[in-house]
Short mmCIF file of C-alpha atoms in Angstrom, two decimals:
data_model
loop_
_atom_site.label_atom_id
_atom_site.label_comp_id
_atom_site.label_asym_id
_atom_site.label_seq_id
_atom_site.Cartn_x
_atom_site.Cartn_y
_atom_site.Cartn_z
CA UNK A 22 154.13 183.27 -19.59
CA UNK A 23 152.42 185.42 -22.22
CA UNK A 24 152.06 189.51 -21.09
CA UNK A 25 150.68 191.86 -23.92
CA UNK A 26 149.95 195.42 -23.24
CA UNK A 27 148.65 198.26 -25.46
CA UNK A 28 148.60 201.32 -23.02
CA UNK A 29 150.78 204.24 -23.33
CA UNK A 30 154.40 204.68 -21.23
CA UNK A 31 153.85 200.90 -20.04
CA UNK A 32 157.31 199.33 -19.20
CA UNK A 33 156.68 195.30 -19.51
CA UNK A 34 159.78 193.54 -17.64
CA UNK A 35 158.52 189.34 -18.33
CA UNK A 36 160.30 186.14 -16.74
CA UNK A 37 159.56 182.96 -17.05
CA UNK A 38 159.70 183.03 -13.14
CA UNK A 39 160.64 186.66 -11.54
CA UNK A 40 159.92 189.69 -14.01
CA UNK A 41 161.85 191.99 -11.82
CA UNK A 42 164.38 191.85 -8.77
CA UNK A 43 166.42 194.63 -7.54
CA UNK A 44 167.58 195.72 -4.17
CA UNK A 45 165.38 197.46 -1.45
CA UNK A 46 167.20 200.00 -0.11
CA UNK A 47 165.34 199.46 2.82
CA UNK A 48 167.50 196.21 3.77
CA UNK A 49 171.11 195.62 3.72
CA UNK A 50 171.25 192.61 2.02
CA UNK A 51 170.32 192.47 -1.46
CA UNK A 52 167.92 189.86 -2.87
CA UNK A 53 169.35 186.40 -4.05
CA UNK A 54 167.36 183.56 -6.23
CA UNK A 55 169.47 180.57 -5.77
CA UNK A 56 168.49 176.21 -6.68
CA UNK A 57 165.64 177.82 -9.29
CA UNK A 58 164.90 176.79 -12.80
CA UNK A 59 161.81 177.84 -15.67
CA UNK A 60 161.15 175.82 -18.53
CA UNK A 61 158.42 178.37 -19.59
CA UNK A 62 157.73 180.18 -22.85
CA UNK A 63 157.94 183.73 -22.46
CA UNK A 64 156.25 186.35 -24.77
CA UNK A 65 155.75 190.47 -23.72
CA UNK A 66 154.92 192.02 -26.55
CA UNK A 67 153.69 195.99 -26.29
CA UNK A 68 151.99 197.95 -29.36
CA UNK A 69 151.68 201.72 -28.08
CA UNK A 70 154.00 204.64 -27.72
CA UNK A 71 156.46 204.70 -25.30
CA UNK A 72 155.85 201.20 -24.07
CA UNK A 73 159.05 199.06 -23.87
CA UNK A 74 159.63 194.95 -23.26
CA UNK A 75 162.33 193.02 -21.40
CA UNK A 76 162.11 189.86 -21.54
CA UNK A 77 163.91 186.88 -20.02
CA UNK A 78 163.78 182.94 -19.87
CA UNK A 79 164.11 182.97 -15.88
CA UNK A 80 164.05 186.76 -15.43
CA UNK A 81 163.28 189.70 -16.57
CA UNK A 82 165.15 192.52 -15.40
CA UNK A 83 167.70 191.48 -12.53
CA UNK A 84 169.34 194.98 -10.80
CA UNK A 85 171.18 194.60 -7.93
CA UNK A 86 170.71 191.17 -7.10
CA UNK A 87 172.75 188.08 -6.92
CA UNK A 88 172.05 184.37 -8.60
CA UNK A 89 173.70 180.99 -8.21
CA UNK A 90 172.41 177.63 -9.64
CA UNK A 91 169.65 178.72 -11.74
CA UNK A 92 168.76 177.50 -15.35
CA UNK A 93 166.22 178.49 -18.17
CA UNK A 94 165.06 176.34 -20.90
CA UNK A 95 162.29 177.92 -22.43
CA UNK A 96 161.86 180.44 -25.71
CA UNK A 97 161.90 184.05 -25.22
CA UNK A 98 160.29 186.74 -26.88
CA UNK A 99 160.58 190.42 -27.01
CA UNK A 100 158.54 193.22 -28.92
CA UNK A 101 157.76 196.47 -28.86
CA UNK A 102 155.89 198.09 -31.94
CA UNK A 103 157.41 201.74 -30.93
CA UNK A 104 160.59 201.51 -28.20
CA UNK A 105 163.12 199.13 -26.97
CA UNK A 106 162.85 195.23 -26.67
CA UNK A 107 165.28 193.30 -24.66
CA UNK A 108 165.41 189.47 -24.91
CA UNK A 109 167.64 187.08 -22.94
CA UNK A 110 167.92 183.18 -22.31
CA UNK A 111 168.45 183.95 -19.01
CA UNK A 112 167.84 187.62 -18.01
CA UNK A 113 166.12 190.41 -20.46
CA UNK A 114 168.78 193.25 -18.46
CA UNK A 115 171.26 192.43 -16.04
CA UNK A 116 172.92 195.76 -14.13
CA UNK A 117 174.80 196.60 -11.46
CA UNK A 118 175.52 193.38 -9.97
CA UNK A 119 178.79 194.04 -8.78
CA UNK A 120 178.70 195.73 -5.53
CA UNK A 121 177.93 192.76 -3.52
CA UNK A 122 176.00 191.04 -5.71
CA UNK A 123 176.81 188.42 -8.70
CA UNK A 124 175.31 186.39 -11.25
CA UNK A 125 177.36 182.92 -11.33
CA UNK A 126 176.73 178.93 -11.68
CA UNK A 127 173.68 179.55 -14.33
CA UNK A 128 172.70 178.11 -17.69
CA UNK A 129 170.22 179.10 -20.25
CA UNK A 130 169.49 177.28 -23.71
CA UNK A 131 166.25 178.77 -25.15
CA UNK A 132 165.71 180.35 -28.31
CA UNK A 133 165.59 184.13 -28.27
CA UNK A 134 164.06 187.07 -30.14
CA UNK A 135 163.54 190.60 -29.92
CA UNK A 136 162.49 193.47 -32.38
CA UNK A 137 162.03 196.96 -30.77
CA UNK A 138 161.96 200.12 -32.94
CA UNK A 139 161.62 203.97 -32.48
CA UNK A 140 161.96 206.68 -34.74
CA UNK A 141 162.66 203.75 -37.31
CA UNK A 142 165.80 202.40 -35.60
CA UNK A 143 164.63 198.87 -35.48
CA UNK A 144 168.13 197.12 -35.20
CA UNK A 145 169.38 199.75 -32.51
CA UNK A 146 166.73 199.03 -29.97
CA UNK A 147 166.26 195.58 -30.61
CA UNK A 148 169.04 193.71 -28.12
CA UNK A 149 169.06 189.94 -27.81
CA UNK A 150 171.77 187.48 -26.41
CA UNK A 151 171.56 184.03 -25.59
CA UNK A 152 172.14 184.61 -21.91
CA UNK A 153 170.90 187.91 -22.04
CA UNK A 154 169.54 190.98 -23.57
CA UNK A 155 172.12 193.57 -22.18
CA UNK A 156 174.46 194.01 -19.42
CA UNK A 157 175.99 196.19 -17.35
CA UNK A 158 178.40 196.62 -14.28
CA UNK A 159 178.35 192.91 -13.03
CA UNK A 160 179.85 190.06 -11.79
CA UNK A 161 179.97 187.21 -13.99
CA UNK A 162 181.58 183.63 -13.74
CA UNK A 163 180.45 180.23 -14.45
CA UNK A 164 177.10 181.29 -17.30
CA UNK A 165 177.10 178.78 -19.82
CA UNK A 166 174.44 178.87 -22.93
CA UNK A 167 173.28 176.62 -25.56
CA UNK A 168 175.44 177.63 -28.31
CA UNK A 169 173.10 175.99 -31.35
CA UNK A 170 170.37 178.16 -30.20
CA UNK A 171 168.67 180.13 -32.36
CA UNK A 172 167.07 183.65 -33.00
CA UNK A 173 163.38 183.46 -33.75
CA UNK A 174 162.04 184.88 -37.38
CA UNK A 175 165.58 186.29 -38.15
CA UNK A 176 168.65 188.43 -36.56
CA UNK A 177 166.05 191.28 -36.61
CA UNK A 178 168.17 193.45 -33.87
CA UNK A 179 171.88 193.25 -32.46
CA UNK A 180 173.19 189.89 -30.82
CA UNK A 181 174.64 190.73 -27.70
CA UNK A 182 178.21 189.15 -26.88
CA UNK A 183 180.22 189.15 -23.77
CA UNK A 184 183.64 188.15 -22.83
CA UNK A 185 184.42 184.75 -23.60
CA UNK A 186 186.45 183.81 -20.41
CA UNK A 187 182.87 183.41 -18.09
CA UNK A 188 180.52 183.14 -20.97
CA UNK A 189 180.91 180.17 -22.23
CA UNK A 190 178.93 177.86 -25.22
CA UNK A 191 177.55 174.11 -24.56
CA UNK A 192 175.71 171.78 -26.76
CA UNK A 193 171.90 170.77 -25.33
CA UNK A 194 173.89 167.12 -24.82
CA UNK A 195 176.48 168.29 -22.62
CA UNK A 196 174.15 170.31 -20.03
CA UNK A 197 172.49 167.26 -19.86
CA UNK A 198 175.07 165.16 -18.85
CA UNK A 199 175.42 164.32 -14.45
CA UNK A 200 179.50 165.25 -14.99
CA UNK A 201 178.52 169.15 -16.22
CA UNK A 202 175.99 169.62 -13.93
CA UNK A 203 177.45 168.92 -10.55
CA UNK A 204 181.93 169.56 -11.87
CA UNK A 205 181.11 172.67 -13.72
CA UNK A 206 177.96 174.10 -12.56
CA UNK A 207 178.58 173.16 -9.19
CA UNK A 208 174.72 171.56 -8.56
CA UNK A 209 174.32 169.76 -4.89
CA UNK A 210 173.31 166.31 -4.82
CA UNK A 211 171.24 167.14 -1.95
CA UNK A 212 169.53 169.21 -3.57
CA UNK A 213 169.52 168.89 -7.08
CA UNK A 214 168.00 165.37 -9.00
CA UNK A 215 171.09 165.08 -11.43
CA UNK A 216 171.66 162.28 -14.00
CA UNK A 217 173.02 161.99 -17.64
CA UNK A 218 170.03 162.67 -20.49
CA UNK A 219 167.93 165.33 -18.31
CA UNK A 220 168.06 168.91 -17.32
CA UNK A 221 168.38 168.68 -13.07
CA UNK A 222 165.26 169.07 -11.26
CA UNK A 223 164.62 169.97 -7.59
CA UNK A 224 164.79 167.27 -4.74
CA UNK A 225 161.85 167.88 -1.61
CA UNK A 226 164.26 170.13 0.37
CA UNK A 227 163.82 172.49 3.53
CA UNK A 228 164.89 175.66 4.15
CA UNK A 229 168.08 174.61 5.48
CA UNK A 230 169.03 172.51 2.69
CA UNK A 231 168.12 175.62 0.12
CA UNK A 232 169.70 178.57 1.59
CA UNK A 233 173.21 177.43 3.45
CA UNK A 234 174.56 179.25 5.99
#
């Protein structure tokens, strides 16, 4: 997923699958991505004024929402040549996911870099995290992230780091193995291909078998 833009007060939010969920007030419930997965490459880069990036391995900008058994695999990049860039393994920006929603039983292992700048202040609005770019006001529990990932051409901007009790760091090796994926991460065998050596993939399922009453 590649998404350049050079017009002015352009804001870019990139996933490898959703670029942006959040709730419409319009409905009760809010949304919910559930048995998903991207192994894409994702690049947003922007190069006028007051054009910002968020970018995320599986999504880009997740506001009142709520995900469960989701992964991302794939590089993610973030620039903006005047305002903020936001990079994530999983998510670019992750807010207000509390009030009924939650982000839980999810695992991202891509490489990740962002540079943003404005006014100069390159390492202030250049956020990146493994899992993801920034957070606020959620509800966290189960992430997991590959902790020998890397950051892309250098720790241009600010890692972003959570606390340790629900974010917690796995080698490539152990996400791959069957007893992670379906004791930890809590993957159905109904619905989920799972077997030591191999990220899980999706089974031919219904709608039943997806969304569980």
């Amino acid at each position: 997923v590649r998404v350049e833009s050079s017009g002015t007060s352009i804001k870019l939010n990139v996933g490898g699958l959703i670029g942006r969920s959040t709730h419409n007030t319009n409905y009760d419930e809010l949304p919910l991505i559930v048995n998903c997965y991207s192994r894409s490459t994702v690049f947003a880069d922007a190069t006028d004024s007051d054009c910002y990036t968020i970018a995320g391995g599986l999504v880009g900008v997740l506001k009142q929402s709520s995900v469960q058994y989701c992964y991302a695999t794939g590089t993610v990049t973030a620039k903006s040549n005047y305002s903020k860039a936001y990079a994530g393994g999983f998510a670019g920006e992750v807010t207000d996911c509390a009030d009924g929603g939650y982000v839980k039983n999810v695992f991202a292992t891509g490489n990740v870099y962002a540079r943003g700048n404005y006014s100069g202040a390159e390492r202030k609005y250049s956020m990146f995290g493994r899992f993801c770019g920034t957070e606020s006001n959620n509800v966290f529990l189960k992430i997991y992230y590959n902790k020998d990932s890397g950051f892309k051409e250098g720790l241009t901007g600010t890692e972003t780091k959570w606390n340790t009790s629900w974010y917690t760091g796995k080698t490539v090796s152990q996400l791959k193995t069957a007893s992670f994926q379906k004791n930890e991460l809590g993957l159905s065998a109904s619905i989920w291909n799972i077997s030591d050596n191999a990220y899980p993939t999706l089974k031919i399922i219904t709608d039943t078998d997806l969304f569980p009453d």
